[in-house]
Amino acid sequence: MKDLFQKAFDEGRDFLTERESYAMFAALGLDVPRHELIPDGAWLRGRLHEIKKEYPERVVLKVASPDIHHKTEIGGVAVVDNNADAIAGAFDAITTRAREAMPDARLEGALLMEYVQCEQELLVSLIDDPTFGYMLSVGKGGTLTEIFKDIAMRPAPVEKANVEAMVKSLKTYPLLKGYRGTKKADIGQIADFVTTISLLARPAQKSRQKAPAPFCRGFEVVELEINPLAITKDGRVLPIDSILRFRKTRPEEPDIAGKSSAPNEKNLDQLFHPKTIALIGASDTTEKMGGSILKLLIESGAAKVFPVNPKRKELMGLKAYKSISEIPGPIDLAVLAIPAKFTLPVVTECAEAGVKVAIVISGGFGETGTEGKKIEAQMAASARKTGMRIIGPNCMGVYFEPTKFSTFFLSPEKTEIPHCDVNNFTVLSQSGAVCVQMVELTRNVGIRGIVSYGNMIDVDVADLMAYFDRDSGTDVIGIYIEGLTDGAKFISAAKAMHKPVIITKGGKSRAGSAATVSHTGAIAGDYDIAKAVFKSTGLVEAETLEDFADYAKAFSFLHGRRPKGHRLGVISNAGGLAVLAADATEGTCLKMAKYCKATIEAIKAETGGLVIVSNPTDLTAGISDEGFAKAAAHILDDENVDALILIPGIQPRPMREDAIVDEIIRLYNRYDKPMAVTITPTEKRLAMFNRLEAARVPHYDTPERAVRALAAFVELLNGVENGAAQRSSL
Amino acid sequence: MKDLFQKAFDEGRDFLTERESYAMFAALGLDVPRHELIPDGAWLRGRLHEIKKEYPERVVLKVASPDIHHKTEIGGVAVVDNNADAIAGAFDAITTRAREAMPDARLEGALLMEYVQCEQELLVSLIDDPTFGYMLSVGKGGTLTEIFKDIAMRPAPVEKANVEAMVKSLKTYPLLKGYRGTKKADIGQIADFVTTISLLARPAQKSRQKAPAPFCRGFEVVELEINPLAITKDGRVLPIDSILRFRKTRPEEPDIAGKSSAPNEKNLDQLFHPKTIALIGASDTTEKMGGSILKLLIESGAAKVFPVNPKRKELMGLKAYKSISEIPGPIDLAVLAIPAKFTLPVVTECAEAGVKVAIVISGGFGETGTEGKKIEAQMAASARKTGMRIIGPNCMGVYFEPTKFSTFFLSPEKTEIPHCDVNNFTVLSQSGAVCVQMVELTRNVGIRGIVSYGNMIDVDVADLMAYFDRDSGTDVIGIYIEGLTDGAKFISAAKAMHKPVIITKGGKSRAGSAATVSHTGAIAGDYDIAKAVFKSTGLVEAETLEDFADYAKAFSFLHGRRPKGHRLGVISNAGGLAVLAADATEGTCLKMAKYCKATIEAIKAETGGLVIVSNPTDLTAGISDEGFAKAAAHILDDENVDALILIPGIQPRPMREDAIVDEIIRLYNRYDKPMAVTITPTEKRLAMFNRLEAARVPHYDTPERAVRALAAFVELLNGVENGAAQRSSL
C-alpha cells in the first residue's frame, strides 16, 4: 500500500487508476464497493460461481486500463444481472470495444463491481489551490453538479463539525434530511468520510509538514474528486467514481521573499511611529512626489525628517543630505520617492545603514513583468540581510491619524484625508486608487490608519492585519486585495483576528487558474475559493465598494453593541419605506421581530389607537417627532427585538425635522441595541445627516442599504461558527 | 368528453382524477402514456394476455379512487414486469393496502400504465393568480423542483416562441440540450405541448371571454400542474403525474370600480393641463394642507384657482366659495383637501357639478379596512355617473413640470421638487413617501411629472402609464407599486408601452397568497409572479431604490443612444477601479469587449508604449487628461466596442481635474455610444459632478453602480424578446 503512488509514478502516471483509488480509500479505513479485477475470460469463467454468491443481483463491469479515462464514451462500461451469461457476455463486449477504440491502450482486463443503488449522490473534492493550498469541497454530485453548483468549500484539513456545517449549508441538504420519500442520510457518517479524505491534504502551511498518510509518503495529492460519493439505499457511504492526480512532494523551495506562514510584525512599530524619517528623492516643489511627501512629513511634525537629495543643500528649510549614510544617528523609516531604476541600490544602502523599515513608493517593478519581479527579489534579499522591512513597491505608503504621519502624496486640491472626532477604522489596500476611493467613501466613518501596501515583496496584508489587530485605536479593519502571494499565511492571520474585518476582492473572474480536470475546477474559480476562505475564517466580504462603505459605517459606529439575536424592528412614518425595509431582510440573517403584546398596546395608546401596529411599524404621516420616539422606545424595550431600523420619512407635519434628529440621537445613546437610520437625502436635510454622523448614528440613503449594513453587523456578531467566534473585542 | 368537468362537479369534486386528466390531455390532442382502468381481478385476468402484447416490458399499477390523493404513501403504487403473475399480484396488493388504509374511499380498481423511462423531467403549470390571471410556468420537474426553483413563468396564453425562450432561460436547459450523456430533447415538441396546455387559460382579460376548450365549457381551471412532464428515453413528451383543480366559471361580476381591461385615459389631459381648479378645503395658512396646496396652485399660475371654504370670503387674495356649485363656469379639476369623513358628499357634488377629474388627497379609506373600502366604492360609483375621474384617495396628487402645476404639499423647508434644464423623467408612485424618496434620489435626472396615485379607486397606474407613454416630454417612466387591483389591465398597458419603464415593487414577500396545492405555489409567491409579469412585458425591474435612481439617471441621460451590442470597454488611470468595473459585468448582459488590433496599437502609441493595453484598460497614474481622452476616443472608434465606462481615478498628476471633465463631456457629445463615468465622490470633486450632470453624462460613485446602470440600459435596448421590442421611441 505504501507503494501505491510510487508504483503509478514508476509507470509514468500522475494519477491513480480506479482500482488503486479504491485501495487508497480502503487504506484510509473507508468502505468501498465490492470489486475485483478480471484479467481475462478464462479467469472469469473460473470465478463466476463465486461471483454469483459474493455479489448482489446486479453488477457493473468497466474496462480496466491506465490509458482509458472516458470509459463510458467508448462503450467500456456495462451494468448487467449477476448471472454467468450476462457477465461473460459483457466482459467480452467491453474489452472488444476497448481494443477497437484504443488499440494502443494497455488493457488489464475489466473491473467487476457490485451495482450500487444510490439514494443520494454527493461530490467530495480536495484541490491544491496555488494560492490557498488544499481546499475541501462537499456538494451535490451526479449530473447536476455543474448546473447547480451547489457546493460548500473550506480550507483543509477540517474538523468533523466543519463538514457537518458544510453539508447543512447546501441547498440540497433537504434531500439528505429526508424529503418527499427520500431516506434520511446519516450526516455523521458522511462527515466522517469527508474528514478522513481531508487527511490527504498536507496541512495548510504548504511544504512545512510531511504528508500524513503513509502510502503517499514522498508524494502529494494535486486533486482528488469523488463524484458520486453514493449514499446507498441501504445506508452506506461509498465512493463510486473518483479522479486522483498526484505529484512528487516538492523539495522545500528556497523562500525567495523570506515569507513565513506566521504574520511578521517586526519593525512595524517604526512604520507607524517613526522617530526619524529619511526621505530619499526629496524635492522642494509639491509639483513633485518628493516635494508633496516632504511637505506632509514636515506638517505632521511627529518625527525628525531628513531629506535626501544629492543636488540640494536645503529643502523646505531642512538641511538636505547627499545620501542616507550621511545622516547622523539611526533612521527608523526610509521613504523612497525615486524612479524605479535607481531604487535597488538605494534599498541596499538603506538596509546597510540600519534603517528599520522602508517604503518604496515607485511603481515599475513586479507589475510590469519578469524583469521587475527579479529586481523585487533582489530588494527583498538585500533588506533581509539586515532585517529591514519593506512596504511596496508600487504603493502610496502610510497614513496614521494619531500622529498625522502621512506619505499620501495627493495634492490637497484633489483630496484630503478626512478627520472625525472618533477615528477607529483602518484601511489596507493593495491598490492605491482603490485605497483613495475607499477612504473617500468612508469619509465620515473616522479613519485611523491607511496602508497602501502595493506589491507586497515583504510586508504583506497578513502582517498588517496582525499589527492592526493589536492596535488599540483600531476597532474595525477594511481591506482591498487583488492577489495574494502567501495564502496560507493569510488564512492564519485571518483566523487569529479579534477585530471585525471587511474585505473586498478585485479580480472576481470565476475562471479557475489551476489546471484541474475535475468538476470542482469547472465550478469553483479563484474568486469562489477566495470567498470560501473569507467565510471560513470569519472575514466579512463586501462584494462592492458600496457595501464596503456601508458596512464600514455600521461596524465602526456600532462598535461595542452586541445584538442578542436576529430579530429586527422597523419603524417609520412612511408605510412604503417601511415595506421596502422589511422586503430587504429577505436573504439576510435578519428576521422581522414579533412584538410582545405589551409593546403593541403601548404603541396603540401612544398613537390614540389610530394606527394598526405591526412590524414593520407604520405610524403614518400623522405622527409627531415625540410620538415617533416614544413608539421607538417601546420597540427597543421589547425583549423580542434585537435591532431597530428607524425611517423618519419626509411628511408634511407634525414631524419636525430638527426634533426627530434629537429624538433619534437620544434613543441611540440610551439603548445599546444596534440601530440604523434611513433619511431621504434631500439638500434640505444635509444638516440632519451631519448631526447624525457627528453622533455616530449609522444612517443610509435608502431602507435597503440600512438593512444590508445592519444585517452584516448582526451576522458578524452572531457568526459563532466558522471562526467568527473569536472576534472577542467587539 | 364535454362532460369531463361536469361529471366531476356532479360527484362533488373540484379536481380531476388521474384518468380524467389523461382524457383531457388526449382531447387536447396530446400524447399520454398508455393506460387503462382495471376495475377488478376477474376483469384483469381476462385482459392479461392482451396486456402482455400491448404494453412494454414494465408497467405501473396505481390504485384508482377519487378519494385517495397520496397513493405512494399508502403503498398504492407498484412498478412490475409485464407478466401475468406480477401484475395480478400487484393488483391484489395495492387494492388490499388501499382498502386497509382508507376503508371509506370509493375504490374504482387500479390504473394500469406503461412504465415510462424518463430521460428528463419537467414541470409545467398553469395557475390562476388572483391579481394577474393565468400564469404559465415551465421548469425542472421531479424531486428537485422545490429545492432549485428552476422555473420560468409568464402570463398565459403564450406563443410557441415564448415557451422556447422560457425553456432556454432555465438553468437546467443544458440537460435538455444534451449534456454528459443525456439525450438532446426536442424543444419544439416541448413548446408545442406547453402552448397547447396554455389554451386552458382563459385569456388574460378575466371573465371577458368564454373558456376555449369545449370540454370545460362552464368551468375553468384554477390550477393545473404536470410534474413530471416526462421527456422519455425514446423521445416522447408525456405528462405522467398531474393535479388539476377547477371551478364553475363565475358569472360576470358587477364591476365595482368601473374598471376595464384597457387603460382609460379619459379626462387625464385635464388632470395635467387644467384651466380651472377648485380647491376644496382651502386655507390661508401653509400650516394646513389646504393652505400649502393653495399657495402651490397660485404660484404655478397655470390655471384659474377657485378656493372653496364655507367659512371664508377670501383666501390668499382670491375670492372664496361656499361650495363647488357656487363657482361660475366649468371646473376641470377639483382637489379635495378635507378630512375623510366629509369626502364622499363632496365627491358627489363635484361629479354633479361636471368636474372632469378630482384628486382626493385624504387618507383613511380603503387602507384602513372594509368600511373605508365601501366608501371608496360609493365615491367611484358617484363619479362614474357623470364620467368624472378620481385620483386617490390617500395620495399627494400631481406635479407637472411644464406648468409647475403641483399639489405636492410638502413645506419648502422640508423639500422642493428639483428642476433641471432637461426634464424628461416621470414618476408614478402608489406610496406618497416612496414618491418623495424617489424624487429626491433622482433629483438631478430632471423630473417632468409626478403622480402619487394612492388607493387607485379609479385612475390607476395602467391609465397613467398609457397617458405618459403619449406625453411628448416624457422619455422615461419610473414606477413604485405595492398591490394592483386589475393585473390584466396592467399587463395590457405594460405590453403596449413605447417608452422604457423602471419599476420597483414594495411587498416582496415570497409567500403566495393564492391557496394552491401544487409545487408551483410553493415555489412562486406573489413577488415572483409580479417579477415574471414585469420581465415578460419588457418593464425593467429595479429591486432597490438605489437601482431605481441609478437606472433612472442612465435611461434619462442616455435617451436616444442605441448600443449595437453588449460589448463593454472600461478605461481608467486606476487599475484597481478598472478591475472592479470588469468584475461587476459578471451576471449582467455586458461582456468585456475585445479591442481591434488597431485600437491597441493606437493606444500604445498614445502612451509611449509604457502601458500594457487590454480591457479593462489601465492607463496608469502617469496618463494626462489629454492622453486619457485620446485613448478613450480610440476605444469609442472601435467597432468591437458598444459601450464605455470611464473612470478617472484620483491620481497625483499629470491628470488635471477640470480638464478631464472637459474631455469627457466632449467625448460624450461626439460619440453616441452609451457611456457612464465613475468619479470618486470627494468634497473637492463636487464641481466635477455638477458639470457632468449639467451635461447629462451619467456618473456614479462606484464602478459597480456604473456597470449595473449601463447594463440595465443596454439590456433594455437589446431585449428584443419579451415585448421590449416595441420600445420604439428609444
CSV table of N, CA and C in Angstrom, one decimal, chain B residues 441-537:
chain,number,residue,atom,x,y,z
B,441,LEU,N,-34.1,61.0,-4.8
B,441,LEU,CA,-32.9,60.3,-5.3
B,441,LEU,C,-32.6,60.5,-6.7
B,442,THR,N,-33.6,61.0,-7.5
B,442,THR,CA,-33.4,61.3,-8.9
B,442,THR,C,-33.4,62.8,-9.1
B,443,ARG,N,-32.9,63.5,-8.1
B,443,ARG,CA,-33.1,65.0,-8.2
B,443,ARG,C,-32.3,65.6,-9.3
B,444,ASN,N,-31.2,65.0,-9.8
B,444,ASN,CA,-30.5,65.6,-10.9
B,444,ASN,C,-30.9,65.0,-12.3
B,445,VAL,N,-31.8,64.1,-12.3
B,445,VAL,CA,-32.2,63.4,-13.5
B,445,VAL,C,-33.1,64.3,-14.3
B,446,GLY,N,-33.9,65.1,-13.7
B,446,GLY,CA,-34.8,66.0,-14.5
B,446,GLY,C,-36.2,65.4,-14.5
B,447,ILE,N,-37.1,65.9,-13.5
B,447,ILE,CA,-38.4,65.4,-13.3
B,447,ILE,C,-39.4,66.1,-14.2
B,448,ARG,N,-40.2,65.4,-15.0
B,448,ARG,CA,-41.2,66.1,-15.7
B,448,ARG,C,-42.6,66.0,-15.0
B,449,GLY,N,-42.9,64.8,-14.6
B,449,GLY,CA,-44.2,64.6,-14.0
B,449,GLY,C,-44.1,63.7,-12.8
B,450,ILE,N,-45.0,63.9,-11.8
B,450,ILE,CA,-45.1,63.1,-10.7
B,450,ILE,C,-46.6,62.8,-10.4
B,451,VAL,N,-46.9,61.6,-10.2
B,451,VAL,CA,-48.3,61.3,-9.7
B,451,VAL,C,-48.2,60.3,-8.6
B,452,SER,N,-48.6,60.8,-7.4
B,452,SER,CA,-48.8,59.9,-6.2
B,452,SER,C,-50.3,59.5,-6.3
B,453,TYR,N,-50.5,58.2,-6.7
B,453,TYR,CA,-51.8,57.9,-7.1
B,453,TYR,C,-52.6,57.1,-6.1
B,454,GLY,N,-52.0,56.8,-4.9
B,454,GLY,CA,-52.7,56.3,-3.8
B,454,GLY,C,-53.5,55.0,-4.0
B,455,ASN,N,-54.8,55.0,-3.6
B,455,ASN,CA,-55.6,53.8,-3.5
B,455,ASN,C,-56.2,53.3,-4.8
B,456,MET,N,-56.0,54.1,-5.9
B,456,MET,CA,-56.4,53.7,-7.2
B,456,MET,C,-57.9,53.3,-7.3
B,457,ILE,N,-58.8,54.1,-6.8
B,457,ILE,CA,-60.2,53.6,-6.9
B,457,ILE,C,-60.7,53.9,-8.3
B,458,ASP,N,-60.1,54.7,-9.0
B,458,ASP,CA,-60.5,54.9,-10.5
B,458,ASP,C,-59.2,55.0,-11.3
B,459,VAL,N,-58.6,56.2,-11.4
B,459,VAL,CA,-57.4,56.2,-12.2
B,459,VAL,C,-56.3,55.3,-11.6
B,460,ASP,N,-55.8,54.4,-12.4
B,460,ASP,CA,-54.8,53.5,-11.8
B,460,ASP,C,-53.4,53.6,-12.6
B,461,VAL,N,-52.5,52.9,-12.1
B,461,VAL,CA,-51.1,53.0,-12.7
B,461,VAL,C,-51.1,52.7,-14.2
B,462,ALA,N,-52.0,51.8,-14.6
B,462,ALA,CA,-52.1,51.5,-16.0
B,462,ALA,C,-52.6,52.7,-16.9
B,463,ASP,N,-53.6,53.4,-16.4
B,463,ASP,CA,-54.1,54.6,-17.1
B,463,ASP,C,-52.9,55.6,-17.2
B,464,LEU,N,-52.2,55.8,-16.1
B,464,LEU,CA,-51.1,56.8,-16.1
B,464,LEU,C,-50.0,56.4,-17.0
B,465,MET,N,-49.7,55.1,-17.0
B,465,MET,CA,-48.6,54.6,-17.9
B,465,MET,C,-49.0,54.9,-19.3
B,466,ALA,N,-50.2,54.6,-19.7
B,466,ALA,CA,-50.7,54.9,-21.1
B,466,ALA,C,-50.6,56.3,-21.4
B,467,TYR,N,-51.0,57.2,-20.4
B,467,TYR,CA,-51.0,58.6,-20.7
B,467,TYR,C,-49.6,59.1,-20.9
B,468,PHE,N,-48.7,58.8,-20.0
B,468,PHE,CA,-47.3,59.3,-20.2
B,468,PHE,C,-46.6,58.7,-21.3
B,469,ASP,N,-47.0,57.5,-21.8
B,469,ASP,CA,-46.4,56.9,-22.9
B,469,ASP,C,-46.6,57.9,-24.1
B,470,ARG,N,-47.7,58.6,-24.1
B,470,ARG,CA,-48.0,59.5,-25.2
B,470,ARG,C,-47.5,60.9,-25.0
B,471,ASP,N,-47.2,61.2,-23.7
B,471,ASP,CA,-46.7,62.6,-23.3
B,471,ASP,C,-45.4,62.8,-24.0
B,472,SER,N,-45.4,63.8,-24.9
B,472,SER,CA,-44.2,64.0,-25.7
B,472,SER,C,-42.9,64.4,-24.9
B,473,GLY,N,-43.1,65.0,-23.7
B,473,GLY,CA,-42.0,65.4,-22.9
B,473,GLY,C,-41.4,64.4,-22.0
B,474,THR,N,-42.1,63.2,-21.9
B,474,THR,CA,-41.6,62.2,-21.0
B,474,THR,C,-40.8,61.1,-21.9
B,475,ASP,N,-39.6,60.9,-21.5
B,475,ASP,CA,-38.8,59.9,-22.2
B,475,ASP,C,-38.7,58.6,-21.4
B,476,VAL,N,-38.8,58.7,-20.1
B,476,VAL,CA,-38.6,57.5,-19.2
B,476,VAL,C,-39.6,57.6,-18.1
B,477,ILE,N,-40.2,56.4,-17.7
B,477,ILE,CA,-41.2,56.4,-16.6
B,477,ILE,C,-40.7,55.5,-15.5
B,478,GLY,N,-40.8,56.0,-14.3
B,478,GLY,CA,-40.4,55.3,-13.1
B,478,GLY,C,-41.6,55.0,-12.3
B,479,ILE,N,-41.8,53.8,-11.8
B,479,ILE,CA,-43.0,53.4,-11.1
B,479,ILE,C,-42.7,52.7,-9.8
B,480,TYR,N,-43.4,53.1,-8.7
B,480,TYR,CA,-43.4,52.3,-7.5
B,480,TYR,C,-44.8,51.7,-7.3
B,481,ILE,N,-44.9,50.4,-7.2
B,481,ILE,CA,-46.2,49.8,-6.9
B,481,ILE,C,-46.1,48.9,-5.7
B,482,GLU,N,-47.2,48.7,-5.0
B,482,GLU,CA,-47.3,47.7,-3.9
B,482,GLU,C,-48.3,46.6,-4.4
B,483,GLY,N,-49.5,46.9,-4.5
B,483,GLY,CA,-50.5,46.0,-5.0
B,483,GLY,C,-51.2,46.5,-6.2
B,484,LEU,N,-51.9,45.6,-6.9
B,484,LEU,CA,-52.7,46.0,-8.1
B,484,LEU,C,-54.1,45.5,-7.9
B,485,THR,N,-55.1,46.3,-8.4
B,485,THR,CA,-56.4,45.7,-8.4
B,485,THR,C,-56.8,45.0,-9.7
B,486,ASP,N,-56.2,45.5,-10.8
B,486,ASP,CA,-56.5,44.9,-12.1
B,486,ASP,C,-55.2,44.5,-12.8
B,487,GLY,N,-54.8,43.3,-12.5
B,487,GLY,CA,-53.5,42.9,-13.1
B,487,GLY,C,-53.5,42.7,-14.6
B,488,ALA,N,-54.7,42.3,-15.1
B,488,ALA,CA,-54.8,42.1,-16.6
B,488,ALA,C,-54.7,43.4,-17.3
B,489,LYS,N,-55.2,44.5,-16.7
B,489,LYS,CA,-55.1,45.8,-17.3
B,489,LYS,C,-53.7,46.3,-17.3
B,490,PHE,N,-53.0,46.0,-16.2
B,490,PHE,CA,-51.6,46.4,-16.0
B,490,PHE,C,-50.8,45.7,-17.1
B,491,ILE,N,-51.0,44.4,-17.3
B,491,ILE,CA,-50.3,43.7,-18.3
B,491,ILE,C,-50.5,44.3,-19.7
B,492,SER,N,-51.8,44.6,-20.0
B,492,SER,CA,-52.1,45.1,-21.3
B,492,SER,C,-51.4,46.5,-21.5
B,493,ALA,N,-51.4,47.4,-20.4
B,493,ALA,CA,-50.8,48.7,-20.5
B,493,ALA,C,-49.3,48.5,-20.7
B,494,ALA,N,-48.7,47.6,-19.9
B,494,ALA,CA,-47.2,47.4,-19.9
B,494,ALA,C,-46.8,46.9,-21.3
B,495,LYS,N,-47.5,46.0,-21.9
B,495,LYS,CA,-47.2,45.4,-23.2
B,495,LYS,C,-47.2,46.5,-24.3
B,496,ALA,N,-48.1,47.5,-24.1
B,496,ALA,CA,-48.3,48.5,-25.2
B,496,ALA,C,-47.3,49.7,-25.1
B,497,MET,N,-46.5,49.7,-24.0
B,497,MET,CA,-45.6,50.9,-23.8
B,497,MET,C,-44.6,51.0,-24.9
B,498,HIS,N,-44.3,52.2,-25.3
B,498,HIS,CA,-43.2,52.5,-26.2
B,498,HIS,C,-42.0,53.1,-25.5
B,499,LYS,N,-42.2,53.5,-24.3
B,499,LYS,CA,-41.1,54.2,-23.5
B,499,LYS,C,-40.6,53.2,-22.5
B,500,PRO,N,-39.3,53.3,-22.1
B,500,PRO,CA,-38.8,52.5,-21.1
B,500,PRO,C,-39.4,52.7,-19.7
B,501,VAL,N,-39.7,51.7,-19.0
B,501,VAL,CA,-40.3,51.8,-17.7
B,501,VAL,C,-39.4,51.1,-16.6
B,502,ILE,N,-39.1,51.8,-15.6
B,502,ILE,CA,-38.3,51.3,-14.5
B,502,ILE,C,-39.3,51.1,-13.3
B,503,ILE,N,-39.4,49.9,-12.8
B,503,ILE,CA,-40.4,49.6,-11.8
B,503,ILE,C,-39.8,49.0,-10.6
B,504,THR,N,-40.3,49.5,-9.4
B,504,THR,CA,-39.9,48.9,-8.1
B,504,THR,C,-41.1,48.4,-7.4
B,505,LYS,N,-41.1,47.2,-6.9
B,505,LYS,CA,-42.3,46.7,-6.2
B,505,LYS,C,-42.0,46.7,-4.7
B,506,GLY,N,-42.9,47.2,-3.9
B,506,GLY,CA,-42.9,47.0,-2.4
B,506,GLY,C,-43.8,45.8,-2.1
B,507,GLY,N,-43.4,45.1,-1.0
B,507,GLY,CA,-44.1,43.9,-0.6
B,507,GLY,C,-43.5,42.7,-1.4
B,508,LYS,N,-42.3,42.4,-1.1
B,508,LYS,CA,-41.6,41.4,-1.9
B,508,LYS,C,-41.7,40.0,-1.2
B,509,SER,N,-42.5,39.9,-0.2
B,509,SER,CA,-42.7,38.6,0.4
B,509,SER,C,-43.0,37.5,-0.6
B,510,ARG,N,-42.3,36.4,-0.4
B,510,ARG,CA,-42.5,35.3,-1.4
B,510,ARG,C,-43.6,34.4,-1.0
B,511,ALA,N,-44.3,34.7,0.1
B,511,ALA,CA,-45.4,33.8,0.5
B,511,ALA,C,-46.5,34.0,-0.5
B,512,GLY,N,-47.0,32.9,-1.1
B,512,GLY,CA,-48.0,33.0,-2.1
B,512,GLY,C,-49.3,33.3,-1.4
B,513,SER,N,-50.2,34.1,-1.9
B,513,SER,CA,-51.5,34.4,-1.3
B,513,SER,C,-52.5,33.4,-1.8
B,514,ALA,N,-52.3,33.0,-3.0
B,514,ALA,CA,-53.2,32.0,-3.6
B,514,ALA,C,-53.1,30.7,-2.9
B,515,ALA,N,-54.2,30.1,-2.5
B,515,ALA,CA,-54.2,28.8,-1.8
B,515,ALA,C,-54.0,27.7,-2.9
B,516,THR,N,-52.8,27.4,-3.2
B,516,THR,CA,-52.5,26.4,-4.2
B,516,THR,C,-52.0,25.1,-3.5
B,517,VAL,N,-52.3,24.0,-4.2
B,517,VAL,CA,-51.8,22.7,-3.6
B,517,VAL,C,-50.6,22.2,-4.3
B,518,SER,N,-50.2,22.9,-5.4
B,518,SER,CA,-49.1,22.4,-6.3
B,518,SER,C,-47.7,22.9,-5.8
B,519,HIS,N,-46.7,22.3,-6.4
B,519,HIS,CA,-45.3,22.8,-6.2
B,519,HIS,C,-45.2,24.3,-6.6
B,520,THR,N,-45.8,24.6,-7.7
B,520,THR,CA,-45.6,25.9,-8.2
B,520,THR,C,-46.0,27.0,-7.2
B,521,GLY,N,-47.0,26.7,-6.4
B,521,GLY,CA,-47.4,27.6,-5.4
B,521,GLY,C,-46.3,27.7,-4.3
B,522,ALA,N,-45.7,26.6,-4.0
B,522,ALA,CA,-44.6,26.6,-3.0
B,522,ALA,C,-43.4,27.4,-3.6
B,523,ILE,N,-43.2,27.3,-4.9
B,523,ILE,CA,-42.0,28.0,-5.4
B,523,ILE,C,-42.2,29.5,-5.7
B,524,ALA,N,-43.4,29.8,-6.3
B,524,ALA,CA,-43.6,31.1,-6.7
B,524,ALA,C,-44.6,31.9,-5.9
B,525,GLY,N,-44.1,32.8,-5.1
B,525,GLY,CA,-45.0,33.7,-4.4
B,525,GLY,C,-45.5,34.8,-5.2
B,526,ASP,N,-46.2,35.7,-4.6
B,526,ASP,CA,-46.7,36.9,-5.3
B,526,ASP,C,-45.6,37.7,-6.0
B,527,TYR,N,-44.5,37.9,-5.3
B,527,TYR,CA,-43.5,38.7,-5.8
B,527,TYR,C,-42.9,38.0,-7.1
B,528,ASP,N,-42.7,36.7,-7.0
B,528,ASP,CA,-42.1,36.0,-8.2
B,528,ASP,C,-43.1,36.2,-9.4
B,529,ILE,N,-44.4,36.1,-9.1
B,529,ILE,CA,-45.3,36.3,-10.2
B,529,ILE,C,-45.2,37.7,-10.8
B,530,ALA,N,-45.2,38.7,-9.9
B,530,ALA,CA,-45.0,40.1,-10.4
B,530,ALA,C,-43.7,40.3,-11.2
B,531,LYS,N,-42.7,39.7,-10.7
B,531,LYS,CA,-41.4,39.8,-11.4
B,531,LYS,C,-41.5,39.2,-12.8
B,532,ALA,N,-42.2,38.0,-12.9
B,532,ALA,CA,-42.4,37.4,-14.2
B,532,ALA,C,-43.2,38.3,-15.1
B,533,VAL,N,-44.2,39.0,-14.6
B,533,VAL,CA,-45.0,39.9,-15.4
B,533,VAL,C,-44.2,41.0,-15.9
B,534,PHE,N,-43.4,41.6,-15.0
B,534,PHE,CA,-42.5,42.7,-15.4
B,534,PHE,C,-41.6,42.3,-16.6
B,535,LYS,N,-41.0,41.2,-16.3
B,535,LYS,CA,-40.0,40.7,-17.3
B,535,LYS,C,-40.7,40.4,-18.7
B,536,SER,N,-41.8,39.7,-18.6
B,536,SER,CA,-42.4,39.3,-19.9
B,536,SER,C,-43.1,40.5,-20.6
B,537,THR,N,-43.3,41.6,-19.9
B,537,THR,CA,-43.9,42.7,-20.6
B,537,THR,C,-42.8,43.8,-20.9
